[in-house]
PDB file of C-alpha atoms in Angstrom:
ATOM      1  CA  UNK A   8       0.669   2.589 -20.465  1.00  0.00           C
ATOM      2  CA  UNK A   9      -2.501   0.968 -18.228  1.00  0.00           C
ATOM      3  CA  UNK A  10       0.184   0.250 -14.903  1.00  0.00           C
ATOM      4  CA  UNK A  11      -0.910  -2.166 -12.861  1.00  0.00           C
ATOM      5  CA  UNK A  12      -4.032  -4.036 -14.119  1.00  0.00           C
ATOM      6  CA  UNK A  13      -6.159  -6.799 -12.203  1.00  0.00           C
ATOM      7  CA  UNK A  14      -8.888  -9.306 -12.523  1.00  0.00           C
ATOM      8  CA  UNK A  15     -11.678  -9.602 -12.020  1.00  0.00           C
ATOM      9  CA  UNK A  16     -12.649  -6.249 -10.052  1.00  0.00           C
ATOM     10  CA  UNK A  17     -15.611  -8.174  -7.603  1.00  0.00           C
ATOM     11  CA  UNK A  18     -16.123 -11.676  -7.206  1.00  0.00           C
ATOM     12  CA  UNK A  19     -18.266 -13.577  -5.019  1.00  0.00           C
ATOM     13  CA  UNK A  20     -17.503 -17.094  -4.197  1.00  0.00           C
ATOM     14  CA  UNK A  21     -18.769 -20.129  -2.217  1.00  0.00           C
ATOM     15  CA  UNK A  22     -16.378 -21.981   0.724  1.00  0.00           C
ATOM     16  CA  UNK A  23     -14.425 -24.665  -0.517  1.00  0.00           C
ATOM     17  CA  UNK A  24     -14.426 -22.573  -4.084  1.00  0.00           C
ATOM     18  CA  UNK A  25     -10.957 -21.881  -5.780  1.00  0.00           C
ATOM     19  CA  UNK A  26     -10.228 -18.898  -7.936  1.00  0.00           C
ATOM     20  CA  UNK A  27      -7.163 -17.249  -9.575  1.00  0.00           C
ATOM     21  CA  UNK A  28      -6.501 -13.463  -9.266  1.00  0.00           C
ATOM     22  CA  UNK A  29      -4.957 -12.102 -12.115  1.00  0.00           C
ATOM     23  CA  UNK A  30      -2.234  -9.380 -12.525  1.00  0.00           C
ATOM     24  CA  UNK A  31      -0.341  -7.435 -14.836  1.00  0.00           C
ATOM     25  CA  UNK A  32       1.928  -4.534 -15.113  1.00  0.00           C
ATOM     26  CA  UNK A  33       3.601  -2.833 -18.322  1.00  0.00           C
ATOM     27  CA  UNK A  34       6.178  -0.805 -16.901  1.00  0.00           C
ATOM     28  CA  UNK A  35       9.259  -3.457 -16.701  1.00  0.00           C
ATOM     29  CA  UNK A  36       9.630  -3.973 -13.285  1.00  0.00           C
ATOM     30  CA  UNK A  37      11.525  -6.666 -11.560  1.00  0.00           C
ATOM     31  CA  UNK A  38       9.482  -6.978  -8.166  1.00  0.00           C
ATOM     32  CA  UNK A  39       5.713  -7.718  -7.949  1.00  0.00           C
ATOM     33  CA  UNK A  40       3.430  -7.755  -4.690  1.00  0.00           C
ATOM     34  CA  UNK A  41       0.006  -9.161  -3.284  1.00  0.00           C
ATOM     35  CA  UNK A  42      -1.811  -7.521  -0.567  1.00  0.00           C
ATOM     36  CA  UNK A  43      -5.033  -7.876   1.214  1.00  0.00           C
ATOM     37  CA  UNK A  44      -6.661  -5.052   3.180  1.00  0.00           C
ATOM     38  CA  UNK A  45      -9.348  -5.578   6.397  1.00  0.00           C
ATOM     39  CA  UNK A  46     -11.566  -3.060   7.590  1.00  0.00           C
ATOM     40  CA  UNK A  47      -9.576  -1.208  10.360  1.00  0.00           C
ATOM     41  CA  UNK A  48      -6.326  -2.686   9.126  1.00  0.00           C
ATOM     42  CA  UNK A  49      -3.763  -1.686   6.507  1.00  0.00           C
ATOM     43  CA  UNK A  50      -2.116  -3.310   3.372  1.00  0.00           C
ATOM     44  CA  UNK A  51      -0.707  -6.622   4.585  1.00  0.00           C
ATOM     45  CA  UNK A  52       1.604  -8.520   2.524  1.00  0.00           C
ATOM     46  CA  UNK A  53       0.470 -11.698   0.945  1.00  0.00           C
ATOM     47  CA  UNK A  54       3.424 -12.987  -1.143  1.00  0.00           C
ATOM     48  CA  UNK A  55       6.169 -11.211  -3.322  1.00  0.00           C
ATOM     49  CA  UNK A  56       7.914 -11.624  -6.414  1.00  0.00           C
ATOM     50  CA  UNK A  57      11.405 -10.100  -6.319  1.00  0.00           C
ATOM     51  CA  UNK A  58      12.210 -10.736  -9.682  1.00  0.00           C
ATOM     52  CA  UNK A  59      11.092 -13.621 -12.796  1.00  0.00           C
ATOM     53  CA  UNK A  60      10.623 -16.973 -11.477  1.00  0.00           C
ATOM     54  CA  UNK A  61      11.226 -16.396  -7.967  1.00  0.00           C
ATOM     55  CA  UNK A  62       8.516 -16.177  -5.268  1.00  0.00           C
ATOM     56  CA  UNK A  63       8.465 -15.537  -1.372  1.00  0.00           C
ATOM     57  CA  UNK A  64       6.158 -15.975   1.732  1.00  0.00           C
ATOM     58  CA  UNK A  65       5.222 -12.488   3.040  1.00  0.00           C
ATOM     59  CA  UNK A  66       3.067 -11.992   6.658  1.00  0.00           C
ATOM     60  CA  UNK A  67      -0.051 -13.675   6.066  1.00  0.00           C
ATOM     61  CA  UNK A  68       0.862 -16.213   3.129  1.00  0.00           C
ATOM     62  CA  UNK A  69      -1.538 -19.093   4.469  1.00  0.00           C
ATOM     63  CA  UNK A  70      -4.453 -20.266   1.939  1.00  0.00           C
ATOM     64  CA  UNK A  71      -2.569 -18.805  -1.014  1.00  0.00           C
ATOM     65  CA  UNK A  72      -0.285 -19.298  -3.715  1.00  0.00           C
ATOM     66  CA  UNK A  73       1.139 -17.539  -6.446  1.00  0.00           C
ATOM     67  CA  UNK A  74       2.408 -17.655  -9.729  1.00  0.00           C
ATOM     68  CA  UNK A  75       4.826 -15.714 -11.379  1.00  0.00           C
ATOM     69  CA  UNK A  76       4.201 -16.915 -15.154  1.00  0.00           C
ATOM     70  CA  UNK A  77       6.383 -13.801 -16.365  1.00  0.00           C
ATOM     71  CA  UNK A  78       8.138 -10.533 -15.804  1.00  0.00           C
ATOM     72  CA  UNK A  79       4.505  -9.109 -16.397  1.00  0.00           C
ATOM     73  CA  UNK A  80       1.990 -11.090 -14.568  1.00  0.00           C
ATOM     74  CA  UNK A  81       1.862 -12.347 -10.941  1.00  0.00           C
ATOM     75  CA  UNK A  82      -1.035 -14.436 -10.354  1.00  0.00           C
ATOM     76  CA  UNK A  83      -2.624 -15.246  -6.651  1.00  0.00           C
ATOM     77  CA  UNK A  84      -4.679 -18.169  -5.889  1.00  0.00           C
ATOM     78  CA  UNK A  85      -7.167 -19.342  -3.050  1.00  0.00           C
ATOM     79  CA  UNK A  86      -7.035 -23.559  -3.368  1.00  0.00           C
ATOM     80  CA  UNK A  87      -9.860 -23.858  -1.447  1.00  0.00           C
ATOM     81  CA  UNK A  88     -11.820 -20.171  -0.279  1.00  0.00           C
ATOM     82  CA  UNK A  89     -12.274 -19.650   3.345  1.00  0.00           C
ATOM     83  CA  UNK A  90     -15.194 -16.426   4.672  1.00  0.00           C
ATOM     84  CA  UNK A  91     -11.594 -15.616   6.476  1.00  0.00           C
ATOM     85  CA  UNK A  92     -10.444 -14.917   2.770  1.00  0.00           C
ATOM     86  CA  UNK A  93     -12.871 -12.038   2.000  1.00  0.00           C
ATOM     87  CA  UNK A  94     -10.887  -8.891   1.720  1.00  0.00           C
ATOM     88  CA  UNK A  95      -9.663  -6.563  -0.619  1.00  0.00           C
ATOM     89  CA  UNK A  96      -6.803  -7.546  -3.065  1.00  0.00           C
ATOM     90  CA  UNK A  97      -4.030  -5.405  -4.160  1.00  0.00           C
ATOM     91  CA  UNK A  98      -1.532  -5.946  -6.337  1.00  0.00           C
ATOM     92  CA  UNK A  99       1.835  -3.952  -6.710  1.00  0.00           C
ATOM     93  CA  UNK A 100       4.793  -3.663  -8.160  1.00  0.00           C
ATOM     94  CA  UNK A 101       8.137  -1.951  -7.536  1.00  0.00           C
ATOM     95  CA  UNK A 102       9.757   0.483  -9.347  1.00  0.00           C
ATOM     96  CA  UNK A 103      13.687   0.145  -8.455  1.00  0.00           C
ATOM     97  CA  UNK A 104      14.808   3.299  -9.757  1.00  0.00           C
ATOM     98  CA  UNK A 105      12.238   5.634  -7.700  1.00  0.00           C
ATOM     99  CA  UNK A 106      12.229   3.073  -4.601  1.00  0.00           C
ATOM    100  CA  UNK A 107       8.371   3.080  -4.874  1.00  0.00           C
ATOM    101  CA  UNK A 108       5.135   0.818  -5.790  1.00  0.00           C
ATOM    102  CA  UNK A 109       2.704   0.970  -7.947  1.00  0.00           C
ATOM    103  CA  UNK A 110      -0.811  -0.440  -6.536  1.00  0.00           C
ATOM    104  CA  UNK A 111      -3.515  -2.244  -9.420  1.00  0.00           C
ATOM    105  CA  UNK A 112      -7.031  -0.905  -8.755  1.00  0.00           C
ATOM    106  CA  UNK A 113      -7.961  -3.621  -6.455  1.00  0.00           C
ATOM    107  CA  UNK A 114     -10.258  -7.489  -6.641  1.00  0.00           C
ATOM    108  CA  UNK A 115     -12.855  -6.983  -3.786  1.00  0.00           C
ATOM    109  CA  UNK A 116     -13.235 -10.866  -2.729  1.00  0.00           C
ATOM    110  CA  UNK A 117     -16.136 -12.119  -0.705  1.00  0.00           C
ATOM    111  CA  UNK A 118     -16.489 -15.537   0.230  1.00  0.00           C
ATOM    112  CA  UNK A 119     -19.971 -16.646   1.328  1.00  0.00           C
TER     113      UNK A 119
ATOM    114  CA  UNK B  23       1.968  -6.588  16.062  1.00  0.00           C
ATOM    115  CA  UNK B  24       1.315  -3.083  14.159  1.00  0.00           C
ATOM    116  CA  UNK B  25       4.895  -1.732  13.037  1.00  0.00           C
ATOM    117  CA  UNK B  26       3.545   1.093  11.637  1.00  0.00           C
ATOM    118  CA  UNK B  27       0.885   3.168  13.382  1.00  0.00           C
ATOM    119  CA  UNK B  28      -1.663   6.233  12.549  1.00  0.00           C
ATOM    120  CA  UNK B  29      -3.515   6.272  15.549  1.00  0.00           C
ATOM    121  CA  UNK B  30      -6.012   9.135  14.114  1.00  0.00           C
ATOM    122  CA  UNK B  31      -8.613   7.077  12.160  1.00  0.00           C
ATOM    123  CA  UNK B  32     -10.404  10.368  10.318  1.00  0.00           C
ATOM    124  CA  UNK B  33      -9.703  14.101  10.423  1.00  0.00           C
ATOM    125  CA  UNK B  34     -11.700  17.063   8.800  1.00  0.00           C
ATOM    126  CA  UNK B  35     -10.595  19.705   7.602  1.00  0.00           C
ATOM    127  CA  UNK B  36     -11.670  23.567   5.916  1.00  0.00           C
ATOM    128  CA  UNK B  37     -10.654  24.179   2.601  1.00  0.00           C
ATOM    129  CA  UNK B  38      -7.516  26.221   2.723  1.00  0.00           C
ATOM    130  CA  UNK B  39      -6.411  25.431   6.010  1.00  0.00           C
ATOM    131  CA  UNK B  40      -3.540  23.308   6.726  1.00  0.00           C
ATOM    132  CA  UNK B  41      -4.059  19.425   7.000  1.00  0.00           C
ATOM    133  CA  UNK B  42      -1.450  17.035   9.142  1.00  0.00           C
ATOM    134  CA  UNK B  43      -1.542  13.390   9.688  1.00  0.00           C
ATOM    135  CA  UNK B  44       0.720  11.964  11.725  1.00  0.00           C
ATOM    136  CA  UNK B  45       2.410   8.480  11.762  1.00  0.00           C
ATOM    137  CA  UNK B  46       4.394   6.406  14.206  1.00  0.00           C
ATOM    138  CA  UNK B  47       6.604   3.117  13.724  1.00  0.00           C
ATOM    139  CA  UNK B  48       8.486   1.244  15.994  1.00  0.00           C
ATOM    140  CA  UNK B  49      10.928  -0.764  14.049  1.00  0.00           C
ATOM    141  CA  UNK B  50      14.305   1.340  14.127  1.00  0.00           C
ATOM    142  CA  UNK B  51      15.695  -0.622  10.690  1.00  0.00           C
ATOM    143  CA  UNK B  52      12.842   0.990   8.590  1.00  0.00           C
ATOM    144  CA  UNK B  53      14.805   3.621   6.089  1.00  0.00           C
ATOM    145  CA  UNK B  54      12.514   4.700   3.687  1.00  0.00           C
ATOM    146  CA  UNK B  55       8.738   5.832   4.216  1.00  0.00           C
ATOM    147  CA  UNK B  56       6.139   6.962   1.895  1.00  0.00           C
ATOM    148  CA  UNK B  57       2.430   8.209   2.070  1.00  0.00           C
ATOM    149  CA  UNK B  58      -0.061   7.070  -0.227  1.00  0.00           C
ATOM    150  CA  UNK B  59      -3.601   8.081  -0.974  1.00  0.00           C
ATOM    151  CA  UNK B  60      -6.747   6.196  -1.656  1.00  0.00           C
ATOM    152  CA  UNK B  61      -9.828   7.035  -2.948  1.00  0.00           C
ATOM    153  CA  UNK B  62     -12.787   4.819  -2.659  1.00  0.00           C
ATOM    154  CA  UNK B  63     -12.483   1.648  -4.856  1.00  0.00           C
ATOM    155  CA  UNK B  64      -9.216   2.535  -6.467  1.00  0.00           C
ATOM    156  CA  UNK B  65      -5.584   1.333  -5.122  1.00  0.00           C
ATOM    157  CA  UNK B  66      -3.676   3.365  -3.145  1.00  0.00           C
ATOM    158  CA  UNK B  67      -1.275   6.132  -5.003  1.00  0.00           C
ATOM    159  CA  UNK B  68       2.014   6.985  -4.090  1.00  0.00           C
ATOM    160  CA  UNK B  69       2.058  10.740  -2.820  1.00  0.00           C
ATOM    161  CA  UNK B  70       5.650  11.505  -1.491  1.00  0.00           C
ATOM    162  CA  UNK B  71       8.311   9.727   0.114  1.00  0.00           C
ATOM    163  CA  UNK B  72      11.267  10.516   2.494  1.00  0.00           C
ATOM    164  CA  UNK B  73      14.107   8.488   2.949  1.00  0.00           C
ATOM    165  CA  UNK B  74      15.885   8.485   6.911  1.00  0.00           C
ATOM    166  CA  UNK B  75      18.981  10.568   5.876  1.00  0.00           C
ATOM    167  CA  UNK B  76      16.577  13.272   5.618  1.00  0.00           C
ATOM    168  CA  UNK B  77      14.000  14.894   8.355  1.00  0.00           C
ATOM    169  CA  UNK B  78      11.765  17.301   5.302  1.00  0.00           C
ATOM    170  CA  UNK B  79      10.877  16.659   1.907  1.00  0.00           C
ATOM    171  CA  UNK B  80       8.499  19.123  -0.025  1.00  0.00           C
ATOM    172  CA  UNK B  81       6.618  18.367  -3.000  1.00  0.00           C
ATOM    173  CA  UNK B  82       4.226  21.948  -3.655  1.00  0.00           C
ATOM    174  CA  UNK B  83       1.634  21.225  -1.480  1.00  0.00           C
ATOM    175  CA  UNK B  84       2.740  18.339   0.335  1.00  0.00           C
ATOM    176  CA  UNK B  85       5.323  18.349   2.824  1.00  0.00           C
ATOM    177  CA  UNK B  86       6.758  15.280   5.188  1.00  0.00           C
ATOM    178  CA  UNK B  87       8.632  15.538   8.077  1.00  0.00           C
ATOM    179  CA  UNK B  88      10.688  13.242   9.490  1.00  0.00           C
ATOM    180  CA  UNK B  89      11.557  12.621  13.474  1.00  0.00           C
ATOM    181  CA  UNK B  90      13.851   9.686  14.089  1.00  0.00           C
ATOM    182  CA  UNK B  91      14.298   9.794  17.424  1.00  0.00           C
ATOM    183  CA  UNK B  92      10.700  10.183  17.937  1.00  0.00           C
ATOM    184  CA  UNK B  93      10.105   7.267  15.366  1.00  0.00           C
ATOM    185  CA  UNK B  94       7.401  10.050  13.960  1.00  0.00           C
ATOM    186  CA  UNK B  95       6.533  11.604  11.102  1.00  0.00           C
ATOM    187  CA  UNK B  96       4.107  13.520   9.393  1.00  0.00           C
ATOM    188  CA  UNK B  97       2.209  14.757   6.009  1.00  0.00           C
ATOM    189  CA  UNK B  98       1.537  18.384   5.903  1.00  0.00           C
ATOM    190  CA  UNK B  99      -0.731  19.473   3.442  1.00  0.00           C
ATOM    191  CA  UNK B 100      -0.953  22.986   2.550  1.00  0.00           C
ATOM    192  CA  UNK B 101      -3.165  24.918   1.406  1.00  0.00           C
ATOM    193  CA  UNK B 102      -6.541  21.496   1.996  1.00  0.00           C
ATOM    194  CA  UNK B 103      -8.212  21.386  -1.264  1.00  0.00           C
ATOM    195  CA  UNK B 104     -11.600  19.229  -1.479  1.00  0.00           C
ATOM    196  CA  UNK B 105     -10.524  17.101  -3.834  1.00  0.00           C
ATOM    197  CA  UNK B 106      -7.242  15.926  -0.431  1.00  0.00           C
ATOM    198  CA  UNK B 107     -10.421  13.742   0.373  1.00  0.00           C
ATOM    199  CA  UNK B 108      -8.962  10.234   0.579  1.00  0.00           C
ATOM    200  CA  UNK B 109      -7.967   7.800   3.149  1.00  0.00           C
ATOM    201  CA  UNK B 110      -3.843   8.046   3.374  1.00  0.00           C
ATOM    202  CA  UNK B 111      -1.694   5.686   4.447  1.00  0.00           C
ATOM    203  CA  UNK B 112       1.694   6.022   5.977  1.00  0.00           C
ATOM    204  CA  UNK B 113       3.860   3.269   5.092  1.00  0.00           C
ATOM    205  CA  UNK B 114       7.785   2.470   6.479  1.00  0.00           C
ATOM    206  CA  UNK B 115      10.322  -0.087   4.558  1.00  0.00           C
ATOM    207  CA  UNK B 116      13.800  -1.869   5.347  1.00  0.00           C
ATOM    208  CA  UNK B 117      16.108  -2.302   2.947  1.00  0.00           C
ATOM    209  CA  UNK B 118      16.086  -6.295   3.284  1.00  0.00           C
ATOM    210  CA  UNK B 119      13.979  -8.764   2.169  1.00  0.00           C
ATOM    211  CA  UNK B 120      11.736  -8.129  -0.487  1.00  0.00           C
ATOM    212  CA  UNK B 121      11.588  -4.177   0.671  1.00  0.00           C
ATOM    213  CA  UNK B 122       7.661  -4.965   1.032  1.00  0.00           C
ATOM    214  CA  UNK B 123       5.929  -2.107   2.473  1.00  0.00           C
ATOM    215  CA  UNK B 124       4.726  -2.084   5.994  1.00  0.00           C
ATOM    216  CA  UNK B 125       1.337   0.097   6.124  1.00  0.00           C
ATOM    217  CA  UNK B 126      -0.623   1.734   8.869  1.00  0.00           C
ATOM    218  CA  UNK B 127      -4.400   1.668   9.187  1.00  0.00           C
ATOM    219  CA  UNK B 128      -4.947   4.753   7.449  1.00  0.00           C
ATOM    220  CA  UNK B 129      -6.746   8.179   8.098  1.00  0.00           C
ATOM    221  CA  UNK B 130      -9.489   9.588   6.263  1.00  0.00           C
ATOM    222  CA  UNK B 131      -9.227  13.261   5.532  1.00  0.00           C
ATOM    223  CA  UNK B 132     -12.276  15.503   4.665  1.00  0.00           C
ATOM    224  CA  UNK B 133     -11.742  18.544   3.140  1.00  0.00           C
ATOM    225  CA  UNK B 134     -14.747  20.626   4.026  1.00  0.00           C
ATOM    226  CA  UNK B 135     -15.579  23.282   1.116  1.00  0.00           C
TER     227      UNK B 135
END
């Protein structure tokens, strides 16, 4: 039972680049997350998954999109990188029962 | 605009001694919070949670307190152990929506051996 898993821990990309975040969970749950963290600033929520095949802006959605290709696996993606784009990347998801989520270990995203 | 607020960016603490971190939020529909822990170049993990029906919840060591009318609460950790070292984060929900978390900046406790 790995939880949440993501890829790929560090990258480092050029402007104008685009890249896919991967992520993947094994404990069954409905609702998925993406979050980026700043220095001095908590989690702030990309874009959500409440349940298969539905997705939903959350407070800082511009640049992005996501994919959710399954109950498992939520995928976020930068089009076209911005240096406003480097952060830290967390991915989540939500265990109904307990009324708590489950954070991925993190992509730490630089764009150059 | 910050909904959720730890205002205390680090705080050190002896081994043994008590630790408490405080949070405040401002948006009155939040129902649920939670505090999670981070260390360094993990995610953050959930620690304890307390929903707004309640004003304590105890889990051995760790203890949250609840003040509605205050829009405060706290995380009381008792007795510090060096290994409490982390950055936690308070974090408040509403029951709409996606019930996405809203998170404060964090505070970085050192437990001092």
């Amino acid at each position: 039972n790995a939880g949440v898993t993501q890829t790929p821990k560090f990258q480092v990309l050029k402007t104008g680049q685009s890249m896919t975040l991967q992520c993947a969970q094994d404990m069954n749950h409905n609702s998925m997350y993406w979050y980026r963290q700043d220095p001095g600033m908590g989690l702030r929520l990309i874009y959500y998954s409440a349940s298969e095949g539905t997705t939903d802006k959350g407070e800082v959605p511009n640049g992005y999109n996501v994919s959710r290709l399954n109950k498992r696996e939520f995928s976020l993606r930068l089009e076209s990188a911005a240096p406003s784009q480097t952060s830290v990347y967390f991915c989540a998801s939500r265990d109904g029962l307990r009324d708590t989520q489950y954070f991925g270990p993190g992509t730490r995203l630089t764009v150059l | 605009d910050q909904q959720v607020k730890q205002n205390s960016p680090s705080l050190s603490v002896q081994e043994g001694r008590i630790s408490i971190l405080n949070c405040d939020y401002t948006n009155s529909m939040f129902d649920y919070f939670l505090w999670y822990k981070k260390y360094p170049a993990e995610g953050p993990t959930f620690l304890i949670s307390i929903s707004s029906i309640k004003d304590k919840n105890e889990d051995g060591r760790f203890t949250v307190f609840l003040n509605k009318s205050a829009k405060h609460l706290s995380l009381h950790i008792v007795p510090s152990q060096p290994g409490d070292s982390a950055v936690y984060f308070c974090a408040a929900r509403t029951q709409t929506g996606a019930n996405n978390l809203f998170f404060g900046t964090g505070t970085r406790l050192t437990v001092i051996p």
